[in-house]
Coordinates of C-alpha atoms in Angstrom, one line a residue:
M1 CA 8.8 3.9 7.5
K2 CA 11.8 1.2 6.9
K3 CA 14.2 2.3 9.8
Y4 CA 11.5 2.6 11.8
L5 CA 10.2 -1.2 10.9
T6 CA 13.5 -2.6 11.3
L7 CA 14.5 -1.0 14.8
L8 CA 10.9 -2.5 16.0
I9 CA 11.7 -5.4 14.6
E10 CA 15.6 -5.9 16.2
E11 CA 13.9 -4.2 19.8
K12 CA 11.2 -7.1 20.0
G13 CA 13.7 -10.2 19.8
K14 CA 13.8 -11.0 16.3
S15 CA 15.9 -9.9 13.0
L16 CA 15.2 -9.1 9.3
N17 CA 16.5 -11.9 8.6
D18 CA 14.3 -14.1 9.9
T19 CA 11.7 -16.3 8.6
I20 CA 8.3 -15.1 8.9
N21 CA 6.5 -19.5 8.7
L22 CA 3.5 -19.3 6.3
D23 CA 1.7 -22.5 4.7
G24 CA 2.9 -22.7 1.6
N25 CA 5.6 -19.9 1.4
F26 CA 9.1 -20.7 2.2
G27 CA 11.7 -18.2 2.6
L28 CA 9.3 -15.8 3.0
T29 CA 11.8 -12.9 5.5
Y30 CA 11.1 -10.3 7.3
E31 CA 13.1 -8.1 5.3
M32 CA 10.9 -8.6 2.8
L33 CA 7.6 -7.5 4.1
V34 CA 9.7 -4.6 5.5
D35 CA 11.2 -3.5 1.9
F36 CA 7.0 -4.4 0.7
I37 CA 5.5 -2.2 2.8
E38 CA 8.3 0.6 2.1
S39 CA 6.7 0.2 -1.2
M40 CA 3.5 1.2 -0.2
E41 CA 3.4 4.2 0.9
I42 CA 0.3 5.1 1.0
Y43 CA -0.6 2.4 3.7
H44 CA 2.3 3.5 6.2
A45 CA 0.3 5.8 8.4
E46 CA -1.9 3.0 9.1
I47 CA 0.7 0.2 9.7
K48 CA 2.6 2.5 12.4
T49 CA -0.6 3.7 14.2
T50 CA -2.1 0.2 14.6
L51 CA 2.2 -1.3 15.2
V52 CA 2.2 1.6 17.8
K53 CA -0.8 0.1 19.5
I54 CA -0.3 -3.0 19.6
D55 CA 2.9 -1.8 21.3
F56 CA 1.7 0.0 23.6
M57 CA -1.5 -2.7 24.5
N58 CA 2.1 -5.2 25.2
G59 CA 0.3 -6.7 22.1
D60 CA 2.3 -9.6 19.8
V61 CA 3.8 -7.1 16.8
F62 CA 4.4 -10.2 15.3
H63 CA 0.8 -11.4 15.2
Y64 CA 0.1 -8.1 13.0
L65 CA 3.2 -8.2 10.9
N66 CA 2.2 -11.6 9.9
H67 CA -1.0 -10.6 8.8
L68 CA 0.5 -7.9 6.6
A69 CA 2.6 -10.5 5.3
V70 CA -0.5 -12.9 4.1
G71 CA -0.9 -9.7 2.1
M72 CA 1.8 -9.0 0.8
V73 CA 2.0 -12.5 -0.8
E74 CA -1.6 -12.6 -2.1
S75 CA -1.5 -9.1 -3.8
V76 CA 1.9 -10.6 -5.7
R77 CA 0.0 -13.9 -7.2

């Protein structure tokens, strides 16, 4: 999953070191999100299926990744 997400993010023109801009959360990067998703193996298939559908329809995968980042932040509070 980590390899898939890394390639997808890079193919879409961003780096794992790029920050995710969420209100009140500074320094959050795509690498942190990828590591978090990697640790949540139960959701891998669902996340990948959703990203493939978004990409196939030329949607913005970063909108979904940012949505996942919000969930990540809320889960660690």
